[in-house]
CSV table of C-alpha atoms in Angstrom, one decimal:
chain,number,residue,atom,x,y,z
A,1,MET,CA,0.0,0.0,0.0
A,2,THR,CA,1.2,3.5,-0.8
A,3,ILE,CA,0.5,6.3,1.5
A,4,ARG,CA,-0.3,9.4,-0.3
A,5,HIS,CA,0.6,12.5,1.7
A,6,ASP,CA,-2.6,14.4,2.4
A,7,ARG,CA,-2.1,18.1,2.7
A,8,SER,CA,-5.2,18.3,5.0
A,9,ALA,CA,-3.7,18.4,8.5
A,10,THR,CA,-6.8,16.9,10.0
A,11,LEU,CA,-6.9,13.8,7.8
A,12,GLY,CA,-3.1,13.4,8.1
A,13,ALA,CA,-3.4,13.8,11.8
A,14,GLY,CA,-6.0,11.1,12.0
A,15,LEU,CA,-3.8,8.6,10.3
A,16,ILE,CA,-0.8,9.7,12.3
A,17,VAL,CA,-2.8,9.2,15.5
A,18,GLN,CA,-3.7,5.7,14.3
A,19,TYR,CA,-0.1,5.0,13.7
A,20,LEU,CA,1.0,6.4,17.1
A,21,HIS,CA,-1.7,4.4,18.9
A,22,GLY,CA,-0.7,1.1,17.2
A,23,GLU,CA,-4.0,0.9,15.4
A,24,LEU,CA,-2.7,0.1,11.9
A,25,SER,CA,-2.1,-3.2,10.3
A,26,ALA,CA,1.5,-4.2,9.9
A,27,ASP,CA,1.7,-3.3,6.2
A,28,VAL,CA,0.0,0.1,6.6
A,29,ARG,CA,2.1,0.8,9.6
A,30,ALA,CA,5.3,0.1,7.6
A,31,ASP,CA,4.1,2.5,4.8
A,32,VAL,CA,3.3,5.2,7.3
A,33,ALA,CA,6.7,4.8,9.0
A,34,GLY,CA,8.3,5.1,5.6
A,35,HIS,CA,6.4,8.2,4.8
A,36,LEU,CA,7.2,9.9,8.1
A,37,GLU,CA,10.9,9.3,7.4
A,38,ALA,CA,10.7,10.9,4.1
A,39,CYS,CA,8.3,13.8,4.9
A,40,PRO,CA,9.5,16.3,7.5
A,41,ALA,CA,6.1,18.1,7.7
A,42,CYS,CA,4.3,14.9,8.6
A,43,ALA,CA,7.1,13.8,10.9
A,44,ARG,CA,6.8,17.2,12.6
A,45,LEU,CA,3.1,16.7,13.0
A,46,ALA,CA,3.6,13.3,14.4
A,47,ALA,CA,6.0,14.6,17.0
A,48,GLU,CA,3.7,17.4,17.8
A,49,ILE,CA,0.7,15.0,18.4
A,50,GLU,CA,2.9,12.8,20.5
A,51,ALA,CA,4.1,15.7,22.6
A,52,ARG,CA,0.5,17.0,23.0
A,53,THR,CA,-0.6,13.6,24.1
A,54,HIS,CA,2.1,13.5,26.8
A,55,ARG,CA,1.2,17.0,27.9
A,56,LEU,CA,-2.5,16.0,28.1
A,57,SER,CA,-1.5,13.1,30.4
A,58,ASP,CA,0.6,15.3,32.6
A,59,THR,CA,-2.0,18.0,32.8
A,60,LEU,CA,-4.8,15.6,33.6
A,61,ARG,CA,-2.7,13.9,36.3
A,62,SER,CA,-1.7,17.3,37.8
A,63,ALA,CA,-5.4,18.1,38.2
A,64,ASP,CA,-6.6,14.7,39.4
A,65,PHE,CA,-8.7,14.4,42.5
A,66,GLU,CA,-7.2,12.4,45.3
A,67,ALA,CA,-8.4,8.8,45.1
A,68,PRO,CA,-10.4,7.6,48.1
A,69,PRO,CA,-8.3,5.8,50.8
A,70,ALA,CA,-8.3,2.0,50.8
A,71,ALA,CA,-10.6,1.8,53.8
A,72,GLU,CA,-13.3,3.8,51.8
A,73,TRP,CA,-13.0,1.4,48.9
A,74,THR,CA,-13.3,-1.6,51.2
A,75,SER,CA,-16.4,-0.1,52.8
A,76,MET,CA,-17.8,0.6,49.4
A,77,LEU,CA,-17.3,-2.9,48.2
A,78,ALA,CA,-18.9,-4.3,51.3
A,79,GLY,CA,-21.9,-2.0,50.7
A,80,ILE,CA,-22.1,-3.0,47.1
A,81,GLN,CA,-22.1,-6.7,48.0
A,82,ALA,CA,-24.7,-6.2,50.7
A,83,THR,CA,-27.0,-4.1,48.5
A,84,ALA,CA,-26.6,-6.6,45.6
A,85,ALA,CA,-27.6,-9.5,47.9
A,86,ALA,CA,-30.6,-7.5,49.2
A,87,ARG,CA,-31.6,-6.6,45.6
A,88,ARG,CA,-31.4,-10.3,44.6
A,89,ARG,CA,-33.6,-11.2,47.6
A,90,ASN,CA,-36.1,-8.5,46.7
A,91,ARG,CA,-36.1,-9.5,43.1
A,92,ARG,CA,-36.9,-13.1,44.1
A,93,LEU,CA,-39.7,-11.8,46.3
A,94,ARG,CA,-41.0,-9.6,43.6
A,95,ILE,CA,-41.1,-12.5,41.2
A,96,ALA,CA,-42.9,-14.6,43.7
A,97,ALA,CA,-45.3,-11.8,44.4
A,98,GLY,CA,-45.8,-11.4,40.7
A,99,TRP,CA,-46.8,-15.0,40.4
A,100,ILE,CA,-49.1,-14.8,43.4
A,101,ALA,CA,-50.7,-11.7,41.8
A,102,VAL,CA,-51.2,-13.5,38.6
A,103,ALA,CA,-52.7,-16.5,40.4
A,104,LEU,CA,-55.0,-14.2,42.4
A,105,ALA,CA,-56.0,-12.2,39.3
A,106,SER,CA,-56.8,-15.5,37.5
A,107,GLY,CA,-59.0,-16.5,40.5
A,108,VAL,CA,-60.8,-13.2,40.4
A,109,LEU,CA,-61.4,-13.4,36.7
A,110,VAL,CA,-62.8,-16.9,37.1
A,111,SER,CA,-64.8,-16.3,40.2
A,112,ALA,CA,-66.2,-12.9,39.2
A,113,PRO,CA,-68.7,-14.2,36.6
A,114,LEU,CA,-69.7,-17.0,38.9
A,115,ARG,CA,-70.2,-14.6,41.7
A,116,ALA,CA,-72.4,-12.4,39.5
A,117,TRP,CA,-74.3,-15.4,38.5
A,118,LEU,CA,-74.9,-16.4,42.1
A,119,VAL,CA,-75.8,-12.9,43.2
A,120,ASP,CA,-78.3,-12.6,40.4
A,121,ARG,CA,-80.2,-15.6,41.6
A,122,TRP,CA,-79.8,-15.8,45.4
A,123,THR,CA,-79.4,-12.4,47.0
A,124,ASP,CA,-83.1,-12.3,47.7
A,125,LEU,CA,-83.0,-15.3,49.9
A,126,VAL,CA,-84.3,-14.2,53.3
A,127,ASP,CA,-83.2,-15.1,56.7
A,128,THR,CA,-85.6,-17.3,58.7
A,129,ASN,CA,-85.2,-15.0,61.6
A,130,ASP,CA,-87.0,-12.4,59.5
A,131,PRO,CA,-90.0,-11.3,61.6
A,132,ALA,CA,-92.1,-11.5,58.4
A,133,VAL,CA,-91.8,-15.3,58.7
A,134,PRO,CA,-94.5,-16.3,61.2
A,135,VAL,CA,-93.8,-18.8,63.9
A,136,VAL,CA,-96.9,-20.8,64.1
A,137,ALA,CA,-96.0,-24.2,65.3
A,138,PRO,CA,-93.4,-26.1,67.4
A,139,ASN,CA,-91.0,-28.4,65.7
A,140,ARG,CA,-90.6,-26.0,62.9
A,141,PHE,CA,-87.3,-25.7,61.1
A,142,GLY,CA,-86.2,-22.7,59.2
A,143,LEU,CA,-83.8,-22.9,56.3
A,144,ALA,CA,-82.1,-20.0,54.6
A,145,PHE,CA,-79.5,-20.5,51.9
A,146,THR,CA,-77.4,-17.6,50.9
A,147,PRO,CA,-75.1,-18.8,48.2
A,148,VAL,CA,-73.4,-15.4,47.9
A,149,THR,CA,-71.7,-16.1,51.1
A,150,ALA,CA,-72.4,-19.8,50.8
A,151,GLU,CA,-74.2,-20.0,54.1
A,152,LEU,CA,-77.0,-22.3,54.9
A,153,THR,CA,-78.7,-21.9,58.2
A,154,VAL,CA,-81.0,-24.5,59.6
A,155,SER,CA,-82.6,-23.5,62.8
A,156,THR,CA,-85.3,-24.9,65.0
A,157,SER,CA,-87.7,-22.5,66.7
A,158,ALA,CA,-88.9,-25.1,69.2
A,159,THR,CA,-87.8,-28.2,71.0
A,160,GLN,CA,-87.1,-31.0,68.6
A,161,ALA,CA,-87.2,-34.6,69.4
A,162,ASP,CA,-85.3,-37.1,67.4
A,163,GLY,CA,-85.0,-36.8,63.6
A,164,ALA,CA,-82.2,-36.2,61.3
A,165,ILE,CA,-81.5,-33.5,58.8
A,166,HIS,CA,-79.7,-34.3,55.6
A,167,VAL,CA,-78.3,-31.5,53.5
A,168,ARG,CA,-76.9,-32.6,50.2
A,169,PHE,CA,-74.9,-30.7,47.6
A,170,THR,CA,-74.8,-31.5,44.0
A,171,GLU,CA,-71.3,-30.4,43.5
A,172,GLY,CA,-68.4,-28.9,45.3
A,173,ASP,CA,-66.2,-30.1,48.1
A,174,THR,CA,-66.6,-30.5,51.8
A,175,ALA,CA,-69.1,-28.3,53.7
A,176,ARG,CA,-68.5,-27.0,57.1
A,177,VAL,CA,-71.1,-27.3,59.8
A,178,SER,CA,-71.3,-25.9,63.2
A,179,VAL,CA,-74.0,-26.2,65.9
A,180,THR,CA,-74.6,-22.9,67.5
A,181,ALA,CA,-77.2,-24.2,70.0
A,182,GLY,CA,-78.6,-27.5,71.2
A,183,THR,CA,-76.9,-30.4,72.7
A,184,ASP,CA,-76.2,-34.0,71.7
A,185,GLU,CA,-76.5,-33.4,68.0
A,186,ALA,CA,-74.7,-35.7,65.7
A,187,LEU,CA,-73.1,-34.2,62.7
A,188,ALA,CA,-72.0,-36.4,59.8
A,189,LEU,CA,-70.0,-34.5,57.3
A,190,GLY,CA,-69.4,-35.9,53.9
A,191,THR,CA,-67.8,-34.6,50.7
A,192,ALA,CA,-71.2,-33.4,49.4
A,193,ALA,CA,-73.6,-33.9,52.2
A,194,VAL,CA,-74.2,-33.1,55.8
A,195,ARG,CA,-76.3,-35.2,58.1
A,196,ILE,CA,-77.5,-33.7,61.3
A,197,THR,CA,-79.1,-36.0,63.8
A,198,ASN,CA,-81.1,-34.5,66.6
A,199,ARG,CA,-81.2,-37.2,69.4
A,200,THR,CA,-82.7,-35.4,72.2
A,201,ASN,CA,-85.2,-32.8,72.9
A,202,SER,CA,-83.5,-29.6,72.3
A,203,THR,CA,-83.6,-26.3,70.6
A,204,ALA,CA,-80.9,-26.3,68.0
A,205,SER,CA,-79.5,-24.1,65.3
A,206,TYR,CA,-77.2,-25.4,62.7
A,207,PHE,CA,-75.0,-23.4,60.5
A,208,VAL,CA,-73.8,-25.0,57.4
A,209,GLU,CA,-71.3,-23.4,55.1
A,210,VAL,CA,-71.4,-24.9,51.7
A,211,PRO,CA,-69.1,-24.3,48.8
A,212,LYS,CA,-69.9,-21.4,46.6
A,213,VAL,CA,-70.2,-23.6,43.5
A,214,VAL,CA,-73.1,-25.5,44.9
A,215,LYS,CA,-76.0,-25.6,42.5
A,216,ARG,CA,-78.6,-27.4,44.5
A,217,VAL,CA,-79.3,-28.0,48.2
A,218,THR,CA,-81.5,-30.9,49.2
A,219,LEU,CA,-82.9,-30.9,52.7
A,220,ARG,CA,-84.5,-33.9,54.3
A,221,ILE,CA,-85.7,-34.0,57.9
A,222,GLY,CA,-86.4,-37.4,59.3
A,223,GLU,CA,-88.7,-39.3,57.1
A,224,ARG,CA,-90.2,-36.2,55.6
A,225,PRO,CA,-90.1,-35.5,52.0
A,226,GLN,CA,-87.0,-33.7,50.9
A,227,VAL,CA,-86.9,-30.1,50.0
A,228,VAL,CA,-84.8,-29.0,47.1
A,229,LEU,CA,-83.4,-25.5,46.5
A,230,GLU,CA,-82.2,-25.0,43.0
A,231,ARG,CA,-80.2,-22.0,42.0
A,232,SER,CA,-82.3,-21.9,38.9
A,233,GLU,CA,-85.5,-21.5,40.8
A,234,ALA,CA,-86.1,-17.8,40.7
A,235,GLY,CA,-88.9,-18.1,43.3
A,236,ALA,CA,-87.0,-20.2,45.8
A,237,ARG,CA,-86.6,-18.3,49.0
A,238,SER,CA,-86.9,-19.4,52.6
A,239,ILE,CA,-88.4,-22.7,53.5
A,240,GLU,CA,-90.3,-23.7,56.6
A,241,VAL,CA,-90.3,-27.3,57.6
A,242,ASP,CA,-92.8,-28.5,60.1
A,243,LEU,CA,-92.0,-32.0,61.4
A,244,ARG,CA,-95.5,-32.6,62.4
A,245,ASN,CA,-97.3,-31.3,59.4
A,246,GLY,CA,-94.8,-32.1,56.7
A,247,VAL,CA,-92.7,-29.8,54.7
A,248,ARG,CA,-93.9,-26.4,53.8
A,249,VAL,CA,-92.2,-24.0,51.6
A,250,ARG,CA,-92.8,-20.4,52.4
A,251,ASN,CA,-92.1,-19.2,48.9
A,252,PRO,CA,-93.1,-22.4,47.4
A,253,MET,CA,-91.6,-24.1,44.5
A,254,PRO,CA,-94.4,-25.7,42.5
A,255,ASP,CA,-93.5,-29.3,43.3
A,256,ASP,CA,-93.2,-28.7,47.0
A,257,GLU,CA,-96.4,-27.0,47.6
A,258,PRO,CA,-98.5,-29.1,50.0
B,1,MET,CA,-13.6,-13.3,37.7
B,2,THR,CA,-15.6,-12.4,40.9
B,3,LEU,CA,-17.2,-9.1,41.6
B,4,GLU,CA,-14.6,-8.5,44.3
B,5,GLU,CA,-11.7,-9.1,41.8
B,6,LEU,CA,-13.3,-6.8,39.2
B,7,PHE,CA,-13.7,-4.1,41.8
B,8,GLU,CA,-10.1,-4.4,43.0
B,9,ALA,CA,-8.8,-4.3,39.5
B,10,HIS,CA,-10.8,-1.3,38.2
B,11,ASN,CA,-12.2,0.8,41.0
B,12,GLU,CA,-9.4,3.4,41.0
B,13,ASP,CA,-9.3,3.6,37.2
B,14,LEU,CA,-13.0,4.1,37.0
B,15,PHE,CA,-12.9,6.8,39.7
B,16,ARG,CA,-10.1,8.6,37.9
B,17,PHE,CA,-12.0,8.4,34.5
B,18,VAL,CA,-15.3,9.6,35.9
B,19,SER,CA,-13.9,12.3,38.1
B,20,ARG,CA,-12.1,13.7,35.1
B,21,LEU,CA,-15.2,13.4,33.0
B,22,THR,CA,-17.4,15.1,35.6
B,23,ASN,CA,-14.9,17.1,37.7
B,24,ASP,CA,-16.7,15.9,40.8
B,25,ALA,CA,-15.0,13.4,43.1
B,26,ASP,CA,-18.1,12.6,45.2
B,27,TYR,CA,-20.2,12.1,42.1
B,28,ALA,CA,-17.4,9.9,40.6
B,29,LYS,CA,-17.5,7.7,43.8
B,30,ASP,CA,-21.3,7.4,43.4
B,31,ILE,CA,-20.9,6.4,39.8
B,32,VAL,CA,-18.3,3.8,40.6
B,33,GLN,CA,-20.6,2.3,43.2
B,34,GLU,CA,-23.6,2.4,40.9
B,35,THR,CA,-21.5,0.7,38.1
B,36,PHE,CA,-20.6,-2.2,40.3
B,37,LEU,CA,-24.1,-2.5,41.7
B,38,THR,CA,-25.4,-2.7,38.2
B,39,ILE,CA,-23.0,-5.4,37.2
B,40,ALA,CA,-23.6,-7.3,40.4
B,41,ALA,CA,-27.2,-7.8,39.3
B,42,ARG,CA,-26.1,-9.4,36.0
B,43,PRO,CA,-23.8,-12.2,34.9
B,44,LEU,CA,-20.3,-10.8,35.1
B,45,PRO,CA,-18.7,-9.9,31.7
B,46,PRO,CA,-15.9,-12.0,30.4
B,47,GLU,CA,-12.5,-11.0,31.8
B,48,ALA,CA,-11.2,-9.9,28.4
B,49,SER,CA,-13.9,-7.3,27.9
B,50,ALA,CA,-14.6,-6.5,31.5
B,51,LYS,CA,-12.7,-3.2,31.6
B,52,SER,CA,-14.3,-1.9,28.4
B,53,TRP,CA,-17.7,-3.0,29.6
B,54,LEU,CA,-17.2,-1.3,33.0
B,55,PHE,CA,-16.1,2.0,31.6
B,56,ARG,CA,-18.9,2.0,29.0
B,57,LEU,CA,-21.4,1.5,31.8
B,58,ALA,CA,-19.8,4.1,34.0
B,59,HIS,CA,-19.7,6.5,31.1
B,60,ASN,CA,-23.4,6.0,30.4
B,61,LEU,CA,-24.4,6.3,34.1
B,62,ALA,CA,-22.3,9.5,34.4
B,63,ARG,CA,-23.8,11.0,31.2
B,64,SER,CA,-27.4,10.3,32.2
B,65,GLY,CA,-26.7,11.7,35.7
B,66,LEU,CA,-24.9,14.7,34.3
B,67,ARG,CA,-27.9,15.5,32.1
B,68,ARG,CA,-30.2,15.4,35.1
B,69,ARG,CA,-27.8,17.7,37.0
B,70,SER,CA,-27.5,20.0,34.1
B,71,ARG,CA,-31.2,20.4,33.9
B,72,ARG,CA,-31.4,21.1,37.6
B,73,LEU,CA,-28.7,23.7,37.3
B,74,ARG,CA,-30.4,25.4,34.4
B,75,LEU,CA,-33.6,25.5,36.5
B,76,LEU,CA,-31.7,27.0,39.5
B,77,ARG,CA,-30.1,29.6,37.3
B,78,GLY,CA,-33.4,30.4,35.8
B,79,ASN,CA,-35.0,30.9,39.1
B,80,ALA,CA,-32.2,32.8,40.9
B,81,HIS,CA,-31.2,35.9,39.0
B,82,GLY,CA,-27.8,37.1,39.9
B,83,VAL,CA,-26.8,33.9,41.5
B,84,PRO,CA,-23.5,32.8,40.0
B,85,ALA,CA,-23.4,29.4,38.2
B,86,ALA,CA,-22.2,26.6,40.4
B,87,SER,CA,-18.5,26.1,40.3
B,88,PRO,CA,-16.6,22.9,41.2
B,89,VAL,CA,-16.0,22.6,44.9
B,90,VAL,CA,-12.4,22.5,45.7
B,91,PRO,CA,-11.7,20.4,48.8
B,92,PRO,CA,-9.8,22.4,51.4
B,93,ASP,CA,-6.9,20.0,51.5
B,94,VAL,CA,-6.1,20.5,47.9
B,95,GLY,CA,-3.4,23.0,47.2
B,96,ALA,CA,-4.2,26.2,45.3
B,97,GLU,CA,-2.0,25.2,42.5
B,98,ARG,CA,-3.8,22.0,41.9
B,99,ALA,CA,-7.1,23.7,42.2
B,100,GLU,CA,-6.0,26.2,39.6
B,101,ALA,CA,-4.8,23.5,37.3
B,102,ARG,CA,-8.0,21.6,37.8
B,103,ALA,CA,-10.1,24.6,37.0
B,104,ALA,CA,-8.1,25.3,33.9
B,105,VAL,CA,-8.4,21.7,32.7
B,106,ARG,CA,-12.1,21.8,33.6
B,107,ARG,CA,-12.6,24.8,31.5
B,108,ALA,CA,-10.7,23.3,28.6
B,109,LEU,CA,-12.6,20.0,28.8
B,110,ASP,CA,-15.9,21.9,29.0
B,111,ASP,CA,-15.1,23.5,25.7
B,112,LEU,CA,-15.0,20.1,24.1
B,113,SER,CA,-18.0,18.2,23.0
B,114,GLU,CA,-19.0,15.3,25.2
B,115,ARG,CA,-17.8,12.9,22.5
B,116,GLU,CA,-14.4,14.6,22.2
B,117,ARG,CA,-14.0,14.6,25.9
B,118,THR,CA,-14.8,10.9,26.2
B,119,ILE,CA,-12.4,10.0,23.4
B,120,LEU,CA,-9.5,11.9,25.0
B,121,LEU,CA,-10.2,10.5,28.5
B,122,MET,CA,-10.8,6.9,27.3
B,123,ARG,CA,-7.6,7.0,25.3
B,124,GLU,CA,-5.9,8.3,28.3
B,125,GLU,CA,-7.1,5.1,30.1
B,126,GLY,CA,-5.5,3.0,27.4
B,127,PHE,CA,-8.5,1.9,25.4
B,128,ALA,CA,-8.2,0.8,21.8
B,129,HIS,CA,-9.9,2.8,19.1
B,130,HIS,CA,-12.6,0.1,18.5
B,131,GLU,CA,-13.5,0.2,22.2
B,132,ILE,CA,-13.7,4.0,22.2
B,133,ALA,CA,-15.7,3.9,19.0
B,134,GLU,CA,-18.2,1.6,20.6
B,135,ALA,CA,-18.5,3.9,23.7
B,136,VAL,CA,-19.1,7.0,21.7
B,137,GLY,CA,-21.1,5.5,18.9
B,138,THR,CA,-18.9,6.0,15.9
B,139,THR,CA,-16.6,4.1,13.5
B,140,THR,CA,-13.2,2.8,14.6
B,141,LYS,CA,-11.5,4.6,11.7
B,142,SER,CA,-12.8,8.0,12.6
B,143,ILE,CA,-11.4,7.9,16.2
B,144,GLY,CA,-7.9,8.9,15.1
B,145,THR,CA,-9.1,12.0,13.4
B,146,MET,CA,-11.5,12.9,16.2
B,147,PHE,CA,-8.7,12.4,18.8
B,148,ALA,CA,-6.4,14.7,16.9
B,149,ARG,CA,-9.1,17.3,16.5
B,150,ALA,CA,-10.0,17.1,20.2
B,151,LEU,CA,-6.4,17.4,21.2
B,152,THR,CA,-5.9,20.5,19.1
B,153,LYS,CA,-9.0,22.0,20.5
B,154,LEU,CA,-8.0,21.3,24.0
B,155,GLU,CA,-4.6,22.8,23.5
B,156,ARG,CA,-6.2,26.0,22.2
B,157,SER,CA,-8.6,26.1,25.2
B,158,LEU,CA,-6.0,25.5,27.8
B,159,ASP,CA,-3.9,28.4,28.9
B,160,GLY,CA,-1.6,28.9,31.9
B,161,PRO,CA,-0.5,25.5,33.1
B,162,TRP,CA,-0.9,23.9,29.7
B,163,ARG,CA,1.2,26.4,27.8
B,164,LYS,CA,3.7,26.6,30.6
B,165,SER,CA,4.2,22.9,30.9
B,166,PRO,CA,7.2,21.5,29.0
């Protein structure tokens, strides 16, 4: 390669800088070296650039800030390591939280329509303690099913003797039952049913929590005909059960009307 | 190479580079710290390219920080008529001569463009042209010319200590 001397100082300077910095390939470098030997102007420029570069180094060094002492660096490194470890921990937590949030969001998305569906059909169910529900006879049971909160309350308004209450669910998992009054009740809890046996004369109240996905509740007391509450039954509300006189539905469903 | 080894090998070089770039020792320490914190969160770079990688990162952090500081300063100046522009703080233990030299160098470096300043300072740290080119976003071949131009410009800007120096 032949190096053509360029009269433009800038361009020439660029090539000379590359030469001085060892940035040229061996053959170009040899050509430049040859040119510098033959061309006093370019040689002068090269020497000038080299001298300026040295002066730059000296000047910068003379103006440098004092470097921090070793102890400060040690402390900084310890801080960096501790912060990095904390950030890694936080990052892992954030990732875990992210997954939990995704899982929760998925749950909300799935349950929201179901909840709306339930609310649409069941929010009007009334409590049997509603004063509007007359208490006319002993041995009367009240049943209220509020699927919005998945609560089924079975309560007796008078002393009961013997008999068993069966509550069945058409789907879902285990229900939870608690007895809030009465003694000597026998509770049998299955995956889709609750059997409550009243063995002695007592006044009892049973609180049954059923899964929110329950579509139908079937109640049977003793040998009496069963009572069914369907979510699809728009008219289904509270049910009164009289052990002596059979089952009566307060807001009757057609098939259960005595 | 561990984080500790990288730190031991490059902390002082990084501090020097950033403090020259920004003329602020405290800020340079912050940038060094932030640089190592940043790389601590990632897989460490290969040893061969670690220095170049670290300096590029520090350079970017310093630049973005300087832009924010510059905006703040402009706002302060805009809101405080007659208040002189902030000047570099000279630590009390630094001699007057060094402070004067630093101020002169600072003025001269300030006259350069950000790219020219980075080219000079990175070369001063021994980087090859392709590494400098990568940091400032240009071609390797143009670095020689840009370096020569920046050097000439700096020489013109500098007076006092520069011209007096041998």
